Amino acid sequence: MYNTLRQILRTGILTEAPPLPDEALRAIAQRLRTAVLKRFAGALSIRHVDAGSCNGCELEINALGNSYYNLEGLGIHFVASPRHADMLLVTGPVSKNMEVALKRTYDATPEPKLVVAIGECGCTGGVFGESYASCGRVSNVIPVDVAVPGCPPTPFAIMQGILTAIAGKEETVLQPVKVEPSVQSRS
Amino acid sequence: MRIEDFDLELDPIPGAVPAWRGEADAVQWRALCQQVRDTGGRLLALWGSDRRAAERGLAIHAALIVRRGLVWLTCQAADDGYPGVADIFAPANRMQRAAGDLLGVRATDQRDARPWLRHGAWPDDEFPLRKDFNARTRHVNVPDAYPFVRVEGDGVHEIPVGPVHAGTIEPGHFRFSILGERVLRLEERLGYKHKGIEKRFEQMTLAEGARLAGRISGDSTVAYAWAYAMAVEGATAAAPPPRALWLRALLLERERIANHLGDLGFLGNDAGFAFGLAQFSRLKEDVLRTNLELFGHRYLMDRIVPGGVARDLDETGAAQIGAECDAIERAVALLHKIYEDHAGLQDRFMATGIVTPELADRLGLSGLAGRASGQANDARVQFPPAPYAELGVKMATQRNGDVAARVQLRFDEVGESLRLCRLLLDKMPKGPISADVPDAPEGATGVGWVEGWRGEVFVALETNAGNEIRRVHAHDPSWQNWPVLEHAVIGNIVPDFPLINKSFNLSYSGHDL
């Protein structure tokens, strides 16, 4: 116990200031007005759904919980059921085998709800594209409010995306990024 | 040529690892597999391919690990299929089912004939990996009713979990049959993340494939990128310069360190010790930030390319990594002691999720989890590609096969990887970091075989004319280990499942392809 406490004291507080909302990340269908958003009152519950990612985005979503980003400190926390969620954080190109599960998760989330698509695959289908097994971008399957590019997007970019979705004021169109397989990642 | 005592002509496959290739008839196919098993060998991967264009029908391939290296064995399937090898190598069962779904090539003795990767996204009489299947075809999704094995009896009930899980985890379905709190049986259903990676490869050139290879399982991007690059370099006779190989090893060890640190944190957390998660995820974040600063990507994606690496490391960067290794070593030593001294934590870790060495051998448990159950296999030690032969990697093993053993193994491997990083920095040769990749001849083959943090990552490559990919099969060690997880949880209580699952930490994406 002594060593545990000593290590906690020695580590100190590492949390950095959160980033400002980035309007550039806002996607087409911002369905919620500021008035509705105020209902969240600083306590946002997020349900993460991996709809077919390579698991790179999951690493960064997990990193949001570390002491540097401390997402919980902002009043944002991940919940275990879509029924408890205000927002879905969806990663991956949506695989055909996850299409039904993603739609059901969306339907199970109470209105009003926000959807943030995470990563290049969530934005465009990425290197996997659309095929017999992949539905491509998340917005091909459920409505998306904000799409965050990056392969994977850094924790900062994901935070910006979340903040953009909840602090959204005006509608901005996110230009779809056309990705050729030979293009290097824009990390 | 002949190797060992195998009664089959084998041709060497040029490349960085010792490998041979041979074509067998149905009798030789089974006989050789049996001989490999009897002499202590293992099945690394099993997959199918469509060779009808060359009038050679559908073929089934196996990558076998023998004493001298790797044997890529091919058997042309007859009209009614090929003789299965699941009775010889337990992990072959799901691989054979997957080959059946994707290619329509079936084992004649397949006892479990349920689909594995096909859930209803395409009809059961169409096969995506056949050359006449159009990858852009979109079928209407027909959700299927997968027949799980039912456990019946007084008080037995089922808990279905997934595919959408309660945490930030990949999707998969677990069907628990339980009595009270005890797990009588766990049945996994995977394939939810199947996104057609192998078919996608066939629309790409060798150069384009590197980016896809690095996204088969994001947490093992370095291992996959290296294995893919190794296969391409073998097929094209490219010679990556020594410095590139040393940098690749440095990246691979950093990937191992980052993942092990993350797992050690989550393992503490899953046993109710949030302090462990806070401490270890901070250390992992430090490693990721250094990766971004020095190599330009937090997880080192696209840093390994066919021919070499994409980024060099200067003296300052090397010194920075060296200092970071020292800092991590000090912090991990302290945290290791805290974990060891924590009675509550050890109580959850010990005797939980046991896989005995005997069971591990029978089921073919591989990689990190295998080493925690006495299976002393590590490609860096047994078949070291450059530069590992010069590093003298010390393999860590445990025999208890419980969560505690898999935790201890991670502590040991972090220590060894830190030592290797310092050695790599110290002795790294100077020179260029990449070489030209010549054009590939049509029909060339290459293999890549890399010991990633989770276990052996394998890539088998065949080329078409014009540097295009005819077939890539990428294999994740999770194929071997997922079925063993079903055994590891038997008799444990349901609340220990997340802990046991995390101690294996298997890839869904790398498995589902």
Short mmCIF file of N, CA, C and O in Angstrom, two decimals, chain B residues 388-498:
data_model
loop_
_atom_site.label_atom_id
_atom_site.label_comp_id
_atom_site.label_asym_id
_atom_site.label_seq_id
_atom_site.Cartn_x
_atom_site.Cartn_y
_atom_site.Cartn_z
N TYR B 388 17.44 -10.62 -35.74
CA TYR B 388 17.26 -11.29 -34.45
C TYR B 388 18.34 -12.32 -34.13
O TYR B 388 18.65 -12.57 -32.97
N ALA B 389 18.91 -12.93 -35.21
CA ALA B 389 19.95 -13.93 -34.97
C ALA B 389 21.12 -13.33 -34.18
O ALA B 389 21.78 -14.01 -33.41
N GLU B 390 21.34 -12.03 -34.39
CA GLU B 390 22.49 -11.39 -33.71
C GLU B 390 22.14 -10.90 -32.31
O GLU B 390 23.02 -10.43 -31.60
N LEU B 391 20.87 -10.96 -31.95
CA LEU B 391 20.47 -10.33 -30.69
C LEU B 391 20.40 -11.32 -29.54
O LEU B 391 20.43 -10.93 -28.37
N GLY B 392 20.26 -12.60 -29.86
CA GLY B 392 20.17 -13.59 -28.79
C GLY B 392 18.96 -13.38 -27.91
O GLY B 392 19.07 -13.20 -26.69
N VAL B 393 17.78 -13.42 -28.51
CA VAL B 393 16.54 -13.19 -27.76
C VAL B 393 16.36 -14.30 -26.72
O VAL B 393 16.54 -15.48 -27.02
N LYS B 394 16.03 -13.90 -25.51
CA LYS B 394 15.73 -14.88 -24.46
C LYS B 394 14.22 -15.09 -24.39
O LYS B 394 13.47 -14.15 -24.17
N MET B 395 13.81 -16.34 -24.60
CA MET B 395 12.37 -16.62 -24.58
C MET B 395 11.88 -16.72 -23.15
O MET B 395 12.50 -17.37 -22.32
N ALA B 396 10.75 -16.06 -22.90
CA ALA B 396 10.13 -16.19 -21.57
C ALA B 396 9.08 -17.29 -21.64
O ALA B 396 8.34 -17.39 -22.61
N THR B 397 9.04 -18.15 -20.64
CA THR B 397 7.98 -19.16 -20.58
C THR B 397 7.49 -19.30 -19.14
O THR B 397 8.20 -18.96 -18.18
N GLN B 398 6.27 -19.79 -19.03
CA GLN B 398 5.66 -20.11 -17.74
C GLN B 398 4.97 -21.45 -17.91
O GLN B 398 4.65 -21.83 -19.04
N ARG B 399 4.70 -22.14 -16.83
CA ARG B 399 4.02 -23.43 -16.98
C ARG B 399 2.64 -23.49 -16.34
O ARG B 399 1.89 -24.42 -16.55
N ASN B 400 2.30 -22.47 -15.51
CA ASN B 400 1.04 -22.57 -14.78
C ASN B 400 -0.19 -22.37 -15.67
O ASN B 400 -1.26 -22.85 -15.37
N GLY B 401 -0.03 -21.60 -16.75
CA GLY B 401 -1.12 -21.45 -17.70
C GLY B 401 -2.34 -20.70 -17.18
O GLY B 401 -3.41 -20.77 -17.79
N ASP B 402 -2.21 -19.98 -16.08
CA ASP B 402 -3.36 -19.21 -15.58
C ASP B 402 -3.16 -17.72 -15.91
O ASP B 402 -2.19 -17.35 -16.57
N VAL B 403 -4.12 -16.90 -15.48
CA VAL B 403 -4.01 -15.46 -15.76
C VAL B 403 -2.70 -14.93 -15.19
O VAL B 403 -1.99 -14.14 -15.83
N ALA B 404 -2.34 -15.39 -13.98
CA ALA B 404 -1.11 -14.93 -13.35
C ALA B 404 0.10 -15.22 -14.24
O ALA B 404 1.02 -14.40 -14.35
N ALA B 405 0.10 -16.39 -14.90
CA ALA B 405 1.22 -16.75 -15.77
C ALA B 405 1.27 -15.82 -16.98
O ALA B 405 2.34 -15.41 -17.42
N ARG B 406 0.10 -15.50 -17.52
CA ARG B 406 0.07 -14.62 -18.69
C ARG B 406 0.44 -13.18 -18.31
O ARG B 406 1.00 -12.45 -19.11
N VAL B 407 0.15 -12.80 -17.07
CA VAL B 407 0.59 -11.49 -16.58
C VAL B 407 2.12 -11.48 -16.41
O VAL B 407 2.81 -10.58 -16.90
N GLN B 408 2.62 -12.51 -15.75
CA GLN B 408 4.07 -12.59 -15.50
C GLN B 408 4.83 -12.61 -16.82
O GLN B 408 5.88 -11.99 -16.95
N LEU B 409 4.29 -13.35 -17.80
CA LEU B 409 4.96 -13.44 -19.09
C LEU B 409 5.09 -12.05 -19.73
O LEU B 409 6.11 -11.72 -20.33
N ARG B 410 4.05 -11.25 -19.57
CA ARG B 410 4.10 -9.89 -20.15
C ARG B 410 5.18 -9.06 -19.44
O ARG B 410 5.92 -8.33 -20.09
N PHE B 411 5.26 -9.18 -18.11
CA PHE B 411 6.32 -8.45 -17.39
C PHE B 411 7.69 -8.89 -17.92
O PHE B 411 8.55 -8.06 -18.19
N ASP B 412 7.87 -10.22 -18.06
CA ASP B 412 9.17 -10.72 -18.52
C ASP B 412 9.48 -10.23 -19.93
O ASP B 412 10.61 -9.86 -20.24
N GLU B 413 8.46 -10.24 -20.80
CA GLU B 413 8.71 -9.86 -22.19
C GLU B 413 8.95 -8.35 -22.34
O GLU B 413 9.70 -7.93 -23.22
N VAL B 414 8.32 -7.55 -21.49
CA VAL B 414 8.60 -6.11 -21.53
C VAL B 414 10.08 -5.90 -21.21
O VAL B 414 10.79 -5.16 -21.90
N GLY B 415 10.55 -6.59 -20.17
CA GLY B 415 11.96 -6.46 -19.78
C GLY B 415 12.89 -6.86 -20.90
O GLY B 415 13.86 -6.15 -21.22
N GLU B 416 12.59 -7.98 -21.55
CA GLU B 416 13.45 -8.46 -22.63
C GLU B 416 13.39 -7.50 -23.83
O GLU B 416 14.42 -7.22 -24.45
N SER B 417 12.20 -6.99 -24.14
CA SER B 417 12.09 -6.07 -25.27
C SER B 417 12.85 -4.77 -25.01
O SER B 417 13.43 -4.20 -25.93
N LEU B 418 12.85 -4.33 -23.76
CA LEU B 418 13.61 -3.12 -23.44
C LEU B 418 15.10 -3.37 -23.65
O LEU B 418 15.82 -2.54 -24.20
N ARG B 419 15.55 -4.57 -23.24
CA ARG B 419 16.96 -4.93 -23.46
C ARG B 419 17.27 -4.96 -24.96
O ARG B 419 18.28 -4.44 -25.41
N LEU B 420 16.35 -5.56 -25.74
CA LEU B 420 16.56 -5.65 -27.18
C LEU B 420 16.60 -4.26 -27.83
O LEU B 420 17.42 -4.00 -28.70
N CYS B 421 15.71 -3.38 -27.37
CA CYS B 421 15.70 -2.01 -27.93
C CYS B 421 17.06 -1.33 -27.72
O CYS B 421 17.61 -0.73 -28.64
N ARG B 422 17.59 -1.46 -26.51
CA ARG B 422 18.88 -0.83 -26.22
C ARG B 422 19.97 -1.43 -27.10
O ARG B 422 20.82 -0.72 -27.63
N LEU B 423 19.92 -2.75 -27.25
CA LEU B 423 20.92 -3.44 -28.07
C LEU B 423 20.81 -2.99 -29.53
O LEU B 423 21.81 -2.75 -30.21
N LEU B 424 19.57 -2.88 -30.00
CA LEU B 424 19.34 -2.47 -31.38
C LEU B 424 19.86 -1.06 -31.62
O LEU B 424 20.47 -0.77 -32.66
N LEU B 425 19.63 -0.17 -30.65
CA LEU B 425 20.09 1.20 -30.79
C LEU B 425 21.62 1.26 -30.77
O LEU B 425 22.25 2.00 -31.51
N ASP B 426 22.18 0.43 -29.91
CA ASP B 426 23.62 0.41 -29.69
C ASP B 426 24.38 -0.08 -30.92
O ASP B 426 25.41 0.48 -31.30
N LYS B 427 23.88 -1.14 -31.53
CA LYS B 427 24.64 -1.82 -32.58
C LYS B 427 24.09 -1.55 -33.97
O LYS B 427 24.48 -2.22 -34.92
N MET B 428 23.17 -0.61 -34.11
CA MET B 428 22.49 -0.43 -35.38
C MET B 428 23.46 -0.01 -36.49
O MET B 428 24.19 0.96 -36.35
N PRO B 429 23.49 -0.78 -37.61
CA PRO B 429 24.41 -0.41 -38.69
C PRO B 429 23.96 0.89 -39.37
O PRO B 429 22.78 1.22 -39.35
N LYS B 430 24.93 1.59 -39.95
CA LYS B 430 24.59 2.81 -40.68
C LYS B 430 24.29 2.45 -42.13
O LYS B 430 24.57 1.34 -42.57
N GLY B 431 23.74 3.40 -42.87
CA GLY B 431 23.49 3.15 -44.28
C GLY B 431 22.07 3.51 -44.67
O GLY B 431 21.34 4.13 -43.90
N PRO B 432 21.70 3.13 -45.91
CA PRO B 432 20.37 3.48 -46.41
C PRO B 432 19.28 2.71 -45.66
O PRO B 432 19.55 1.69 -45.02
N ILE B 433 18.04 3.22 -45.75
CA ILE B 433 16.94 2.57 -45.04
C ILE B 433 15.95 1.90 -45.98
O ILE B 433 14.95 1.34 -45.54
N SER B 434 16.22 1.99 -47.29
CA SER B 434 15.34 1.24 -48.18
C SER B 434 16.07 0.91 -49.47
O SER B 434 17.05 1.57 -49.83
N ALA B 435 15.57 -0.14 -50.13
CA ALA B 435 16.15 -0.56 -51.40
C ALA B 435 15.03 -0.67 -52.42
O ALA B 435 13.86 -0.77 -52.05
N ASP B 436 15.39 -0.60 -53.70
CA ASP B 436 14.37 -0.74 -54.74
C ASP B 436 13.77 -2.13 -54.69
O ASP B 436 14.46 -3.11 -54.43
N VAL B 437 12.47 -2.18 -54.97
CA VAL B 437 11.80 -3.48 -55.08
C VAL B 437 11.65 -3.77 -56.57
O VAL B 437 10.93 -3.07 -57.27
N PRO B 438 12.37 -4.80 -57.09
CA PRO B 438 12.26 -5.11 -58.52
C PRO B 438 10.86 -5.61 -58.86
O PRO B 438 10.08 -5.94 -57.97
N ASP B 439 10.56 -5.65 -60.16
CA ASP B 439 9.27 -6.20 -60.58
C ASP B 439 9.20 -7.67 -60.22
O ASP B 439 10.19 -8.39 -60.27
N ALA B 440 8.00 -8.10 -59.87
CA ALA B 440 7.82 -9.50 -59.49
C ALA B 440 7.54 -10.33 -60.73
O ALA B 440 6.75 -9.93 -61.57
N PRO B 441 8.17 -11.50 -60.85
CA PRO B 441 7.79 -12.39 -61.94
C PRO B 441 6.38 -12.91 -61.70
O PRO B 441 5.93 -12.99 -60.55
N GLU B 442 5.67 -13.27 -62.78
CA GLU B 442 4.34 -13.82 -62.61
C GLU B 442 4.43 -15.18 -61.92
O GLU B 442 5.31 -15.98 -62.22
N GLY B 443 3.54 -15.39 -60.98
CA GLY B 443 3.50 -16.68 -60.30
C GLY B 443 4.58 -16.86 -59.24
O GLY B 443 4.84 -17.97 -58.80
N ALA B 444 5.20 -15.75 -58.82
CA ALA B 444 6.22 -15.85 -57.77
C ALA B 444 5.52 -16.02 -56.41
O ALA B 444 4.38 -15.60 -56.22
N THR B 445 6.22 -16.65 -55.48
CA THR B 445 5.65 -16.79 -54.14
C THR B 445 6.59 -16.19 -53.11
O THR B 445 7.81 -16.12 -53.31
N GLY B 446 6.01 -15.79 -52.01
CA GLY B 446 6.81 -15.28 -50.91
C GLY B 446 6.10 -15.55 -49.60
O GLY B 446 4.86 -15.68 -49.58
N VAL B 447 6.87 -15.69 -48.53
CA VAL B 447 6.26 -15.85 -47.22
C VAL B 447 6.84 -14.84 -46.24
O VAL B 447 8.00 -14.45 -46.34
N GLY B 448 6.01 -14.42 -45.32
CA GLY B 448 6.44 -13.56 -44.22
C GLY B 448 6.02 -14.21 -42.92
O GLY B 448 4.92 -14.76 -42.82
N TRP B 449 6.92 -14.17 -41.95
CA TRP B 449 6.67 -14.89 -40.70
C TRP B 449 7.35 -14.09 -39.60
O TRP B 449 8.57 -14.03 -39.54
N VAL B 450 6.53 -13.47 -38.75
CA VAL B 450 7.05 -12.52 -37.77
C VAL B 450 6.41 -12.80 -36.41
O VAL B 450 5.20 -13.00 -36.32
N GLU B 451 7.22 -12.81 -35.37
CA GLU B 451 6.69 -13.01 -34.02
C GLU B 451 6.20 -11.66 -33.50
O GLU B 451 6.98 -10.87 -32.96
N GLY B 452 4.93 -11.39 -33.68
CA GLY B 452 4.34 -10.17 -33.15
C GLY B 452 4.13 -10.31 -31.65
O GLY B 452 4.44 -11.34 -31.06
N TRP B 453 3.56 -9.28 -31.04
CA TRP B 453 3.41 -9.32 -29.57
C TRP B 453 2.43 -10.41 -29.14
O TRP B 453 2.53 -10.98 -28.07
N ARG B 454 1.46 -10.73 -30.02
CA ARG B 454 0.44 -11.72 -29.66
C ARG B 454 0.88 -13.13 -30.02
O ARG B 454 0.45 -14.10 -29.40
N GLY B 455 1.73 -13.23 -31.04
CA GLY B 455 2.20 -14.52 -31.52
C GLY B 455 2.64 -14.40 -32.97
O GLY B 455 2.91 -13.30 -33.45
N GLU B 456 2.64 -15.55 -33.65
CA GLU B 456 3.19 -15.57 -34.99
C GLU B 456 2.21 -15.04 -36.03
O GLU B 456 1.13 -15.59 -36.21
N VAL B 457 2.63 -14.00 -36.72
CA VAL B 457 1.87 -13.45 -37.83
C VAL B 457 2.48 -14.00 -39.11
O VAL B 457 3.70 -14.02 -39.27
N PHE B 458 1.63 -14.48 -40.01
CA PHE B 458 2.12 -15.15 -41.21
C PHE B 458 1.42 -14.58 -42.44
O PHE B 458 0.23 -14.30 -42.40
N VAL B 459 2.19 -14.37 -43.50
CA VAL B 459 1.63 -13.91 -44.77
C VAL B 459 2.14 -14.80 -45.88
O VAL B 459 3.35 -15.03 -46.00
N ALA B 460 1.22 -15.36 -46.68
CA ALA B 460 1.60 -16.13 -47.87
C ALA B 460 1.14 -15.34 -49.09
O ALA B 460 0.01 -14.87 -49.14
N LEU B 461 2.05 -15.18 -50.03
CA LEU B 461 1.79 -14.30 -51.18
C LEU B 461 2.05 -15.03 -52.49
O LEU B 461 3.04 -15.75 -52.63
N GLU B 462 1.14 -14.84 -53.46
CA GLU B 462 1.39 -15.29 -54.83
C GLU B 462 1.11 -14.12 -55.75
O GLU B 462 0.14 -13.37 -55.54
N THR B 463 1.96 -13.96 -56.78
CA THR B 463 1.85 -12.77 -57.63
C THR B 463 1.26 -13.11 -59.00
O THR B 463 1.39 -14.22 -59.49
N ASN B 464 0.67 -12.10 -59.59
CA ASN B 464 0.25 -12.14 -60.99
C ASN B 464 1.22 -11.31 -61.80
O ASN B 464 2.13 -10.68 -61.24
N ALA B 465 0.99 -11.24 -63.11
CA ALA B 465 1.81 -10.35 -63.94
C ALA B 465 1.55 -8.90 -63.55
O ALA B 465 0.51 -8.58 -62.97
N GLY B 466 2.50 -8.02 -63.87
CA GLY B 466 2.32 -6.59 -63.64
C GLY B 466 2.31 -6.22 -62.17
O GLY B 466 1.64 -5.26 -61.77
N ASN B 467 3.05 -6.94 -61.36
CA ASN B 467 3.16 -6.64 -59.92
C ASN B 467 1.82 -6.66 -59.21
O ASN B 467 1.62 -5.96 -58.22
N GLU B 468 0.88 -7.43 -59.74
CA GLU B 468 -0.42 -7.51 -59.08
C GLU B 468 -0.47 -8.74 -58.18
O GLU B 468 0.31 -9.68 -58.35
N ILE B 469 -1.39 -8.66 -57.23
CA ILE B 469 -1.50 -9.75 -56.26
C ILE B 469 -2.47 -10.79 -56.78
O ILE B 469 -3.60 -10.47 -57.14
N ARG B 470 -2.03 -12.04 -56.83
CA ARG B 470 -2.95 -13.11 -57.19
C ARG B 470 -3.69 -13.59 -55.93
O ARG B 470 -4.88 -13.78 -55.93
N ARG B 471 -2.92 -13.77 -54.86
CA ARG B 471 -3.53 -14.26 -53.63
C ARG B 471 -2.64 -13.85 -52.46
O ARG B 471 -1.43 -14.02 -52.52
N VAL B 472 -3.26 -13.30 -51.42
CA VAL B 472 -2.56 -13.09 -50.15
C VAL B 472 -3.39 -13.75 -49.07
O VAL B 472 -4.60 -13.53 -48.98
N HIS B 473 -2.75 -14.61 -48.30
CA HIS B 473 -3.41 -15.09 -47.10
C HIS B 473 -2.63 -14.54 -45.91
O HIS B 473 -1.43 -14.74 -45.80
N ALA B 474 -3.34 -13.85 -45.03
CA ALA B 474 -2.71 -13.32 -43.82
C ALA B 474 -3.29 -14.06 -42.63
O ALA B 474 -4.51 -14.23 -42.54
N HIS B 475 -2.41 -14.51 -41.76
CA HIS B 475 -2.87 -15.35 -40.65
C HIS B 475 -2.51 -14.73 -39.31
O HIS B 475 -1.37 -14.34 -39.08
N ASP B 476 -3.49 -14.66 -38.44
CA ASP B 476 -3.28 -14.11 -37.11
C ASP B 476 -3.21 -15.26 -36.10
O ASP B 476 -3.95 -16.24 -36.22
N PRO B 477 -2.34 -15.14 -35.09
CA PRO B 477 -2.24 -16.20 -34.08
C PRO B 477 -3.55 -16.40 -33.32
O PRO B 477 -3.75 -17.44 -32.67
N SER B 478 -4.46 -15.44 -33.40
CA SER B 478 -5.75 -15.58 -32.72
C SER B 478 -6.53 -16.79 -33.22
O SER B 478 -7.34 -17.36 -32.49
N TRP B 479 -6.32 -17.20 -34.47
CA TRP B 479 -6.99 -18.41 -35.00
C TRP B 479 -6.70 -19.60 -34.10
O TRP B 479 -7.60 -20.40 -33.82
N GLN B 480 -5.44 -19.73 -33.68
CA GLN B 480 -5.07 -20.85 -32.82
C GLN B 480 -5.67 -20.70 -31.43
O GLN B 480 -6.04 -21.68 -30.80
N ASN B 481 -5.72 -19.45 -30.95
CA ASN B 481 -5.98 -19.26 -29.52
C ASN B 481 -7.44 -19.06 -29.14
O ASN B 481 -7.83 -19.34 -28.01
N TRP B 482 -8.26 -18.59 -30.08
CA TRP B 482 -9.68 -18.40 -29.74
C TRP B 482 -10.33 -19.69 -29.25
O TRP B 482 -11.04 -19.69 -28.24
N PRO B 483 -10.13 -20.83 -29.94
CA PRO B 483 -10.81 -22.05 -29.45
C PRO B 483 -10.33 -22.46 -28.05
O PRO B 483 -11.10 -23.06 -27.30
N VAL B 484 -9.08 -22.13 -27.72
CA VAL B 484 -8.55 -22.53 -26.41
C VAL B 484 -9.18 -21.69 -25.30
O VAL B 484 -9.36 -22.16 -24.17
N LEU B 485 -9.56 -20.45 -25.63
CA LEU B 485 -10.24 -19.60 -24.64
C LEU B 485 -11.52 -20.27 -24.15
O LEU B 485 -11.88 -20.19 -22.98
N GLU B 486 -12.21 -20.98 -25.08
CA GLU B 486 -13.44 -21.69 -24.68
C GLU B 486 -13.14 -22.70 -23.58
O GLU B 486 -13.96 -22.92 -22.69
N HIS B 487 -11.97 -23.32 -23.66
CA HIS B 487 -11.59 -24.30 -22.64
C HIS B 487 -11.12 -23.62 -21.36
O HIS B 487 -11.36 -24.11 -20.26
N ALA B 488 -10.42 -22.50 -21.51
CA ALA B 488 -9.83 -21.83 -20.35
C ALA B 488 -10.89 -21.36 -19.36
O ALA B 488 -10.62 -21.27 -18.17
N VAL B 489 -12.10 -21.05 -19.84
CA VAL B 489 -13.11 -20.50 -18.92
C VAL B 489 -13.95 -21.58 -18.25
O VAL B 489 -14.70 -21.27 -17.33
N ILE B 490 -13.86 -22.82 -18.72
CA ILE B 490 -14.70 -23.87 -18.13
C ILE B 490 -14.45 -23.98 -16.63
O ILE B 490 -13.30 -24.03 -16.18
N GLY B 491 -15.53 -23.95 -15.85
CA GLY B 491 -15.42 -24.09 -14.40
C GLY B 491 -15.12 -22.80 -13.67
O GLY B 491 -15.15 -22.76 -12.44
N ASN B 492 -14.81 -21.73 -14.43
CA ASN B 492 -14.58 -20.44 -13.79
C ASN B 492 -15.93 -19.74 -13.61
O ASN B 492 -16.93 -20.12 -14.21
N ILE B 493 -15.94 -18.68 -12.79
CA ILE B 493 -17.19 -17.94 -12.62
C ILE B 493 -17.31 -16.89 -13.72
O ILE B 493 -16.30 -16.40 -14.23
N VAL B 494 -18.55 -16.55 -14.07
CA VAL B 494 -18.79 -15.60 -15.16
C VAL B 494 -18.03 -14.28 -14.98
O VAL B 494 -17.44 -13.78 -15.93
N PRO B 495 -18.00 -13.70 -13.77
CA PRO B 495 -17.30 -12.42 -13.62
C PRO B 495 -15.80 -12.50 -13.90
O PRO B 495 -15.15 -11.47 -14.08
N ASP B 496 -15.25 -13.70 -13.92
CA ASP B 496 -13.82 -13.81 -14.26
C ASP B 496 -13.60 -13.89 -15.76
O ASP B 496 -12.45 -13.83 -16.22
N PHE B 497 -14.67 -14.00 -16.56
CA PHE B 497 -14.46 -14.10 -18.01
C PHE B 497 -13.74 -12.88 -18.59
O PHE B 497 -12.78 -13.06 -19.34
N PRO B 498 -14.15 -11.65 -18.25
CA PRO B 498 -13.43 -10.50 -18.83
C PRO B 498 -11.93 -10.54 -18.52
O PRO B 498 -11.11 -10.18 -19.37
#
